[in-house]
């Protein structure tokens, strides 16, 4: 629907295949008849009916206030994560070890800015402005993904972010392509299509390092050691402790629980780690025949809470960086606004 | 010094160092949209650098490739103009630099597209389209900053004043080169004059015309830029990435 | 034809730059399709930003940006400079990366 089909699509069944399927389902549902023709007196019933039919809620539809608030919070957090998430990887653009890697990394970080903007635009359809959302971020009143409060200490961390962090993000995001809110679902379809290259470039970096010199291999293993558990924590607290999940599932904002997605991620990573020749730092990781899944060690959720509360290694640095860019850019934004106003006046005079 | 190798290397180094500086803006731009725009321009410059350095390496015939040229030369061996190695400064300085660079690269690449060397002609045909976009972008911002607020006007004029002396080096004659930059000066002057006039800005009078980049005599800034760019590559001699 | 909910006009902090809806024609023969929105103080910047934001992968041969009061379209004359630069950035596509045999779910 965005006309951005890529040459050489993935075989169906891959993550990109799931995104395509979500897009097809979105179209099919849009064409399906429901019994009622349009919203009658009972707006809440109509809303429920649209959601039940797996059709999309659109911006001008009536929606429960809590649905609107939940979506604003979630989409904004997602947008903030893209913008703050540029920093840890941006940290290595100037030092990328080959010109090809430099170009790829720059394009990737640029994509993240783009994804942040798609998502801010989706949030704005819910009746809040981007400026307000940016202010909420800068004042620390809205969060971003805690993973970006960890430092990128070596080049291998760029690989680990691509493989593990983007991998976890994709597992999280692919179901969002089927979210009940139309603008969010459409933004996520676009984001997921573009992000499939992100995970692959990370995997390729780690694969090259792991098959390179002993120093490179050690660098790769060290970064996987540091990023594995924070990546598992990206799926949020365990289902029992998650406050928002049940209602979000009923509204089809969220389609799978935190623990389901975390398990899916672990199951995906094990085989990939073997191909990389790197070790997942979990001595208790083993196949469970009964569950047809891997048993694994949970991340440290106390650490997750500390980082969310602002006490991770880089929270202060990331926020200070964002605030500085925003403050230092104010005079440029003001000049552009003043210029536009002058031009409008000139046109008025001419007319 | 005027052989096709030195000429191609100089253009490649211009593009590479410009890309490195522009990429420094990532996550620092005054608006999120501008982060994306500056990254686009940096990617274009980097793409041009890779084509030019790869071709320079072939012309040299000493078994080097784009990465050997980018990562394993010292500052005295770089042939970029002084303009591109200057620090970014504020957004106005960066736009002044981009205006001068793109108003030079556009006629240069356009002329290159018609030169006798087929490889350089192909590179020119591709990169001139990108330069047109860069020039457009720089002009768009120079107008807005020059004719926006008082503060922006002051900063934009200061940016032009700071950058302008470095423009002269770009047009030093290279007779016998695939394109002699001296022939591009008229085009460049009229492009810049038109943009500045619209932006209510003026060209500074300056008798100072720094040069030396094409001979490997740089400002103090380049060595720091290279130290950062090359640190990882050099820490692992012979490694693949 | 803004897709905003009605509340958008009432809210908004300070003096935000105007919102533009972006339409892209992906290929010759197709209609312009709505792809999203962006902020810019004027039409020229809106078009520029739309090109960078929504056609980084060379999707599109033409862009419209639409403020509340009118339509501005990219001119066909500019399409070379507008769209060609993305053609060589193959690394933006997942198929650029070699994935060793036997790797699933990537």
PDB file of C-alpha atoms in Angstrom, chain A residues 10-235:
ATOM      1  CA  UNK A  10      12.251 -12.759   1.263  1.00  0.00           C
ATOM      2  CA  UNK A  11      10.811 -16.203   0.891  1.00  0.00           C
ATOM      3  CA  UNK A  12       7.381 -16.305   2.524  1.00  0.00           C
ATOM      4  CA  UNK A  13       7.614 -17.403   6.122  1.00  0.00           C
ATOM      5  CA  UNK A  14      10.462 -15.097   7.127  1.00  0.00           C
ATOM      6  CA  UNK A  15       9.777 -12.032   9.217  1.00  0.00           C
ATOM      7  CA  UNK A  16       9.313  -9.998   6.073  1.00  0.00           C
ATOM      8  CA  UNK A  17       6.762 -12.603   5.021  1.00  0.00           C
ATOM      9  CA  UNK A  18       4.842 -11.991   8.226  1.00  0.00           C
ATOM     10  CA  UNK A  19       4.833  -8.267   7.518  1.00  0.00           C
ATOM     11  CA  UNK A  20       3.490  -8.927   4.033  1.00  0.00           C
ATOM     12  CA  UNK A  21       0.821 -11.185   5.494  1.00  0.00           C
ATOM     13  CA  UNK A  22      -0.195  -8.471   7.952  1.00  0.00           C
ATOM     14  CA  UNK A  23      -0.464  -6.011   5.102  1.00  0.00           C
ATOM     15  CA  UNK A  24      -2.617  -8.428   3.091  1.00  0.00           C
ATOM     16  CA  UNK A  25      -4.817  -9.059   6.130  1.00  0.00           C
ATOM     17  CA  UNK A  26      -5.261  -5.324   6.580  1.00  0.00           C
ATOM     18  CA  UNK A  27      -6.544  -5.046   3.027  1.00  0.00           C
ATOM     19  CA  UNK A  28      -8.742  -8.118   3.246  1.00  0.00           C
ATOM     20  CA  UNK A  29     -10.335  -6.992   6.502  1.00  0.00           C
ATOM     21  CA  UNK A  30     -11.020  -3.586   5.022  1.00  0.00           C
ATOM     22  CA  UNK A  31     -13.049  -5.222   2.272  1.00  0.00           C
ATOM     23  CA  UNK A  32     -14.985  -7.578   4.519  1.00  0.00           C
ATOM     24  CA  UNK A  33     -18.623  -6.726   5.252  1.00  0.00           C
ATOM     25  CA  UNK A  34     -19.742  -6.356   8.768  1.00  0.00           C
ATOM     26  CA  UNK A  35     -23.444  -6.653   9.596  1.00  0.00           C
ATOM     27  CA  UNK A  36     -23.937  -3.041  10.646  1.00  0.00           C
ATOM     28  CA  UNK A  37     -23.403  -0.452   7.936  1.00  0.00           C
ATOM     29  CA  UNK A  38     -22.056   2.325  10.097  1.00  0.00           C
ATOM     30  CA  UNK A  39     -21.925   3.691  13.596  1.00  0.00           C
ATOM     31  CA  UNK A  40     -25.389   4.016  15.094  1.00  0.00           C
ATOM     32  CA  UNK A  41     -26.261   5.479  18.469  1.00  0.00           C
ATOM     33  CA  UNK A  42     -24.036   3.121  20.402  1.00  0.00           C
ATOM     34  CA  UNK A  43     -20.517   4.254  19.509  1.00  0.00           C
ATOM     35  CA  UNK A  44     -18.847   1.928  22.000  1.00  0.00           C
ATOM     36  CA  UNK A  45     -20.586  -1.071  20.499  1.00  0.00           C
ATOM     37  CA  UNK A  46     -19.518   0.009  17.028  1.00  0.00           C
ATOM     38  CA  UNK A  47     -15.918   0.399  18.183  1.00  0.00           C
ATOM     39  CA  UNK A  48     -15.973  -3.092  19.706  1.00  0.00           C
ATOM     40  CA  UNK A  49     -17.485  -4.501  16.550  1.00  0.00           C
ATOM     41  CA  UNK A  50     -14.772  -3.031  14.323  1.00  0.00           C
ATOM     42  CA  UNK A  51     -12.040  -4.340  16.615  1.00  0.00           C
ATOM     43  CA  UNK A  52     -13.667  -7.780  16.823  1.00  0.00           C
ATOM     44  CA  UNK A  53     -13.835  -7.967  13.038  1.00  0.00           C
ATOM     45  CA  UNK A  54     -10.068  -7.311  12.924  1.00  0.00           C
ATOM     46  CA  UNK A  55     -10.697  -4.116  11.032  1.00  0.00           C
ATOM     47  CA  UNK A  56      -8.865  -0.887  11.736  1.00  0.00           C
ATOM     48  CA  UNK A  57      -9.890   1.995  13.929  1.00  0.00           C
ATOM     49  CA  UNK A  58      -9.147   5.235  12.072  1.00  0.00           C
ATOM     50  CA  UNK A  59      -8.353   8.680  13.500  1.00  0.00           C
ATOM     51  CA  UNK A  60     -11.788  10.216  13.217  1.00  0.00           C
ATOM     52  CA  UNK A  61     -13.600   7.198  14.687  1.00  0.00           C
ATOM     53  CA  UNK A  62     -14.949   7.367  18.190  1.00  0.00           C
ATOM     54  CA  UNK A  63     -12.658   5.490  20.571  1.00  0.00           C
ATOM     55  CA  UNK A  64     -12.528   4.974  24.336  1.00  0.00           C
ATOM     56  CA  UNK A  65     -10.421   7.657  25.978  1.00  0.00           C
ATOM     57  CA  UNK A  66      -8.214   5.012  27.602  1.00  0.00           C
ATOM     58  CA  UNK A  67      -7.582   3.422  24.176  1.00  0.00           C
ATOM     59  CA  UNK A  68      -6.474   6.804  22.865  1.00  0.00           C
ATOM     60  CA  UNK A  69      -4.223   7.433  25.871  1.00  0.00           C
ATOM     61  CA  UNK A  70      -2.703   3.958  25.731  1.00  0.00           C
ATOM     62  CA  UNK A  71      -1.904   4.352  22.055  1.00  0.00           C
ATOM     63  CA  UNK A  72      -0.411   7.808  22.514  1.00  0.00           C
ATOM     64  CA  UNK A  73       1.807   6.497  25.289  1.00  0.00           C
ATOM     65  CA  UNK A  74       2.918   3.437  23.357  1.00  0.00           C
ATOM     66  CA  UNK A  75       3.456   5.094  19.970  1.00  0.00           C
ATOM     67  CA  UNK A  76       5.270   8.053  21.533  1.00  0.00           C
ATOM     68  CA  UNK A  77       7.525   5.746  23.527  1.00  0.00           C
ATOM     69  CA  UNK A  78       8.248   3.875  20.342  1.00  0.00           C
ATOM     70  CA  UNK A  79       9.038   7.114  18.463  1.00  0.00           C
ATOM     71  CA  UNK A  80      11.274   8.374  21.280  1.00  0.00           C
ATOM     72  CA  UNK A  81      13.116   5.027  21.220  1.00  0.00           C
ATOM     73  CA  UNK A  82      13.917   5.432  17.545  1.00  0.00           C
ATOM     74  CA  UNK A  83      15.280   8.933  18.091  1.00  0.00           C
ATOM     75  CA  UNK A  84      17.299   8.174  21.230  1.00  0.00           C
ATOM     76  CA  UNK A  85      18.342   4.864  19.691  1.00  0.00           C
ATOM     77  CA  UNK A  86      20.296   6.757  17.043  1.00  0.00           C
ATOM     78  CA  UNK A  87      22.873   7.752  19.641  1.00  0.00           C
ATOM     79  CA  UNK A  88      24.532   4.469  20.637  1.00  0.00           C
ATOM     80  CA  UNK A  89      25.081   3.485  17.009  1.00  0.00           C
ATOM     81  CA  UNK A  90      25.760   7.007  15.815  1.00  0.00           C
ATOM     82  CA  UNK A  91      28.649   6.844  18.246  1.00  0.00           C
ATOM     83  CA  UNK A  92      30.537   4.591  15.775  1.00  0.00           C
ATOM     84  CA  UNK A  93      29.840   6.262  12.418  1.00  0.00           C
ATOM     85  CA  UNK A  94      33.015   8.343  12.529  1.00  0.00           C
ATOM     86  CA  UNK A  95      35.150   5.298  13.385  1.00  0.00           C
ATOM     87  CA  UNK A  96      33.537   2.618  11.208  1.00  0.00           C
ATOM     88  CA  UNK A  97      36.373   0.359  10.061  1.00  0.00           C
ATOM     89  CA  UNK A  98      35.679   0.398   6.314  1.00  0.00           C
ATOM     90  CA  UNK A  99      33.979   2.832   3.963  1.00  0.00           C
ATOM     91  CA  UNK A 100      31.312   0.265   3.160  1.00  0.00           C
ATOM     92  CA  UNK A 101      30.489  -0.228   6.842  1.00  0.00           C
ATOM     93  CA  UNK A 102      30.439   3.523   7.344  1.00  0.00           C
ATOM     94  CA  UNK A 103      27.876   3.965   4.561  1.00  0.00           C
ATOM     95  CA  UNK A 104      25.679   1.157   5.867  1.00  0.00           C
ATOM     96  CA  UNK A 105      25.745   2.425   9.435  1.00  0.00           C
ATOM     97  CA  UNK A 106      25.002   5.987   8.403  1.00  0.00           C
ATOM     98  CA  UNK A 107      22.045   4.785   6.316  1.00  0.00           C
ATOM     99  CA  UNK A 108      20.791   2.726   9.221  1.00  0.00           C
ATOM    100  CA  UNK A 109      20.952   5.533  11.757  1.00  0.00           C
ATOM    101  CA  UNK A 110      19.265   7.780   9.215  1.00  0.00           C
ATOM    102  CA  UNK A 111      16.481   5.203   8.879  1.00  0.00           C
ATOM    103  CA  UNK A 112      15.942   5.370  12.625  1.00  0.00           C
ATOM    104  CA  UNK A 113      15.342   9.106  12.411  1.00  0.00           C
ATOM    105  CA  UNK A 114      12.848   8.387   9.648  1.00  0.00           C
ATOM    106  CA  UNK A 115      11.084   5.744  11.706  1.00  0.00           C
ATOM    107  CA  UNK A 116      10.851   8.127  14.633  1.00  0.00           C
ATOM    108  CA  UNK A 117       9.168  10.627  12.355  1.00  0.00           C
ATOM    109  CA  UNK A 118       6.695   8.078  10.920  1.00  0.00           C
ATOM    110  CA  UNK A 119       5.735   7.184  14.450  1.00  0.00           C
ATOM    111  CA  UNK A 120       5.386  10.757  15.689  1.00  0.00           C
ATOM    112  CA  UNK A 121       3.109  11.317  12.700  1.00  0.00           C
ATOM    113  CA  UNK A 122       1.011   8.292  13.680  1.00  0.00           C
ATOM    114  CA  UNK A 123       0.772   9.550  17.267  1.00  0.00           C
ATOM    115  CA  UNK A 124      -0.319  12.969  16.035  1.00  0.00           C
ATOM    116  CA  UNK A 125      -3.431  11.455  14.438  1.00  0.00           C
ATOM    117  CA  UNK A 126      -4.589  10.843  18.011  1.00  0.00           C
ATOM    118  CA  UNK A 127      -4.777  14.529  18.777  1.00  0.00           C
ATOM    119  CA  UNK A 128      -1.422  15.388  20.302  1.00  0.00           C
ATOM    120  CA  UNK A 129       1.295  17.407  18.587  1.00  0.00           C
ATOM    121  CA  UNK A 130       4.843  16.273  17.973  1.00  0.00           C
ATOM    122  CA  UNK A 131       6.147  19.317  19.814  1.00  0.00           C
ATOM    123  CA  UNK A 132       4.206  18.246  22.888  1.00  0.00           C
ATOM    124  CA  UNK A 133       5.566  14.715  22.654  1.00  0.00           C
ATOM    125  CA  UNK A 134       9.136  15.951  22.263  1.00  0.00           C
ATOM    126  CA  UNK A 135       8.621  18.149  25.298  1.00  0.00           C
ATOM    127  CA  UNK A 136       7.347  15.174  27.310  1.00  0.00           C
ATOM    128  CA  UNK A 137      10.488  13.267  26.356  1.00  0.00           C
ATOM    129  CA  UNK A 138      12.846  16.116  27.171  1.00  0.00           C
ATOM    130  CA  UNK A 139      11.154  16.637  30.529  1.00  0.00           C
ATOM    131  CA  UNK A 140      11.541  12.949  31.283  1.00  0.00           C
ATOM    132  CA  UNK A 141       7.777  12.414  31.509  1.00  0.00           C
ATOM    133  CA  UNK A 142       7.694   9.867  28.710  1.00  0.00           C
ATOM    134  CA  UNK A 143      10.062   6.933  28.387  1.00  0.00           C
ATOM    135  CA  UNK A 144      12.052   5.313  25.622  1.00  0.00           C
ATOM    136  CA  UNK A 145      13.326   1.750  25.409  1.00  0.00           C
ATOM    137  CA  UNK A 146      15.745   1.093  28.253  1.00  0.00           C
ATOM    138  CA  UNK A 147      18.118  -0.786  25.952  1.00  0.00           C
ATOM    139  CA  UNK A 148      19.500   2.486  24.612  1.00  0.00           C
ATOM    140  CA  UNK A 149      20.841   3.381  28.027  1.00  0.00           C
ATOM    141  CA  UNK A 150      23.644   0.872  27.566  1.00  0.00           C
ATOM    142  CA  UNK A 151      26.924   2.050  26.020  1.00  0.00           C
ATOM    143  CA  UNK A 152      28.444   0.948  22.696  1.00  0.00           C
ATOM    144  CA  UNK A 153      32.007   0.273  23.789  1.00  0.00           C
ATOM    145  CA  UNK A 154      33.363  -1.518  20.730  1.00  0.00           C
ATOM    146  CA  UNK A 155      32.616  -1.840  17.041  1.00  0.00           C
ATOM    147  CA  UNK A 156      31.160  -5.287  17.723  1.00  0.00           C
ATOM    148  CA  UNK A 157      28.421  -3.571  19.714  1.00  0.00           C
ATOM    149  CA  UNK A 158      27.135  -2.148  16.439  1.00  0.00           C
ATOM    150  CA  UNK A 159      26.807  -5.740  15.264  1.00  0.00           C
ATOM    151  CA  UNK A 160      25.193  -6.885  18.510  1.00  0.00           C
ATOM    152  CA  UNK A 161      22.677  -4.053  18.371  1.00  0.00           C
ATOM    153  CA  UNK A 162      21.733  -5.033  14.841  1.00  0.00           C
ATOM    154  CA  UNK A 163      21.464  -8.729  15.574  1.00  0.00           C
ATOM    155  CA  UNK A 164      20.002  -8.773  19.085  1.00  0.00           C
ATOM    156  CA  UNK A 165      18.408  -5.379  19.695  1.00  0.00           C
ATOM    157  CA  UNK A 166      16.931  -4.982  16.224  1.00  0.00           C
ATOM    158  CA  UNK A 167      16.078  -8.675  16.264  1.00  0.00           C
ATOM    159  CA  UNK A 168      14.133  -8.251  19.498  1.00  0.00           C
ATOM    160  CA  UNK A 169      12.542  -5.078  18.183  1.00  0.00           C
ATOM    161  CA  UNK A 170      11.362  -6.865  15.050  1.00  0.00           C
ATOM    162  CA  UNK A 171       9.858  -9.725  17.057  1.00  0.00           C
ATOM    163  CA  UNK A 172       8.031  -7.065  19.057  1.00  0.00           C
ATOM    164  CA  UNK A 173       7.042  -5.009  16.057  1.00  0.00           C
ATOM    165  CA  UNK A 174       5.890  -7.549  13.513  1.00  0.00           C
ATOM    166  CA  UNK A 175       2.687  -8.254  15.497  1.00  0.00           C
ATOM    167  CA  UNK A 176       2.116  -4.484  15.715  1.00  0.00           C
ATOM    168  CA  UNK A 177       1.612  -4.510  11.940  1.00  0.00           C
ATOM    169  CA  UNK A 178      -1.752  -6.078  12.888  1.00  0.00           C
ATOM    170  CA  UNK A 179      -2.554  -3.532  15.579  1.00  0.00           C
ATOM    171  CA  UNK A 180      -6.172  -2.352  15.625  1.00  0.00           C
ATOM    172  CA  UNK A 181      -5.250   1.307  15.138  1.00  0.00           C
ATOM    173  CA  UNK A 182      -4.834   1.953  11.401  1.00  0.00           C
ATOM    174  CA  UNK A 183      -2.156   4.672  11.341  1.00  0.00           C
ATOM    175  CA  UNK A 184       0.023   2.725  13.795  1.00  0.00           C
ATOM    176  CA  UNK A 185      -0.374  -0.523  11.861  1.00  0.00           C
ATOM    177  CA  UNK A 186       0.508   1.210   8.597  1.00  0.00           C
ATOM    178  CA  UNK A 187       3.543   2.946  10.114  1.00  0.00           C
ATOM    179  CA  UNK A 188       4.736  -0.353  11.533  1.00  0.00           C
ATOM    180  CA  UNK A 189       4.417  -2.108   8.187  1.00  0.00           C
ATOM    181  CA  UNK A 190       6.659   0.536   6.681  1.00  0.00           C
ATOM    182  CA  UNK A 191       9.105   0.426   9.583  1.00  0.00           C
ATOM    183  CA  UNK A 192       9.343  -3.370   9.594  1.00  0.00           C
ATOM    184  CA  UNK A 193       9.999  -3.544   5.861  1.00  0.00           C
ATOM    185  CA  UNK A 194      12.802  -1.044   6.174  1.00  0.00           C
ATOM    186  CA  UNK A 195      14.251  -2.582   9.304  1.00  0.00           C
ATOM    187  CA  UNK A 196      14.772  -6.030   7.905  1.00  0.00           C
ATOM    188  CA  UNK A 197      18.118  -4.832   6.542  1.00  0.00           C
ATOM    189  CA  UNK A 198      19.134  -3.566   9.965  1.00  0.00           C
ATOM    190  CA  UNK A 199      19.164  -6.954  11.600  1.00  0.00           C
ATOM    191  CA  UNK A 200      20.995  -8.528   8.690  1.00  0.00           C
ATOM    192  CA  UNK A 201      23.758  -5.947   8.668  1.00  0.00           C
ATOM    193  CA  UNK A 202      24.287  -6.567  12.396  1.00  0.00           C
ATOM    194  CA  UNK A 203      24.409 -10.299  11.856  1.00  0.00           C
ATOM    195  CA  UNK A 204      26.883  -9.821   9.025  1.00  0.00           C
ATOM    196  CA  UNK A 205      29.153  -7.633  11.167  1.00  0.00           C
ATOM    197  CA  UNK A 206      29.231 -10.243  13.934  1.00  0.00           C
ATOM    198  CA  UNK A 207      29.701 -13.073  11.455  1.00  0.00           C
ATOM    199  CA  UNK A 208      32.688 -11.313   9.899  1.00  0.00           C
ATOM    200  CA  UNK A 209      34.209 -10.577  13.311  1.00  0.00           C
ATOM    201  CA  UNK A 210      33.578 -14.084  14.606  1.00  0.00           C
ATOM    202  CA  UNK A 211      35.384 -15.500  11.580  1.00  0.00           C
ATOM    203  CA  UNK A 212      38.177 -12.929  11.689  1.00  0.00           C
ATOM    204  CA  UNK A 213      41.252 -12.541  13.862  1.00  0.00           C
ATOM    205  CA  UNK A 214      41.252 -13.837  17.467  1.00  0.00           C
ATOM    206  CA  UNK A 215      40.980 -10.242  18.683  1.00  0.00           C
ATOM    207  CA  UNK A 216      37.936  -9.662  16.475  1.00  0.00           C
ATOM    208  CA  UNK A 217      36.278 -12.858  17.630  1.00  0.00           C
ATOM    209  CA  UNK A 218      36.871 -11.915  21.265  1.00  0.00           C
ATOM    210  CA  UNK A 219      35.361  -8.501  20.572  1.00  0.00           C
ATOM    211  CA  UNK A 220      32.263 -10.145  19.096  1.00  0.00           C
ATOM    212  CA  UNK A 221      31.810 -12.566  21.992  1.00  0.00           C
ATOM    213  CA  UNK A 222      32.266  -9.790  24.547  1.00  0.00           C
ATOM    214  CA  UNK A 223      29.548  -7.735  22.937  1.00  0.00           C
ATOM    215  CA  UNK A 224      27.088 -10.635  22.815  1.00  0.00           C
ATOM    216  CA  UNK A 225      27.877 -11.274  26.484  1.00  0.00           C
ATOM    217  CA  UNK A 226      26.955  -7.689  27.335  1.00  0.00           C
ATOM    218  CA  UNK A 227      23.874  -7.315  25.100  1.00  0.00           C
ATOM    219  CA  UNK A 228      22.120 -10.666  25.532  1.00  0.00           C
ATOM    220  CA  UNK A 229      20.280 -10.072  28.808  1.00  0.00           C
ATOM    221  CA  UNK A 230      19.419  -6.416  28.183  1.00  0.00           C
ATOM    222  CA  UNK A 231      17.930  -7.584  24.861  1.00  0.00           C
ATOM    223  CA  UNK A 232      15.776 -10.159  26.657  1.00  0.00           C
ATOM    224  CA  UNK A 233      14.640  -7.400  29.009  1.00  0.00           C
ATOM    225  CA  UNK A 234      13.393  -5.389  26.012  1.00  0.00           C
ATOM    226  CA  UNK A 235      10.208  -7.474  26.022  1.00  0.00           C
TER     227      UNK A 235
END
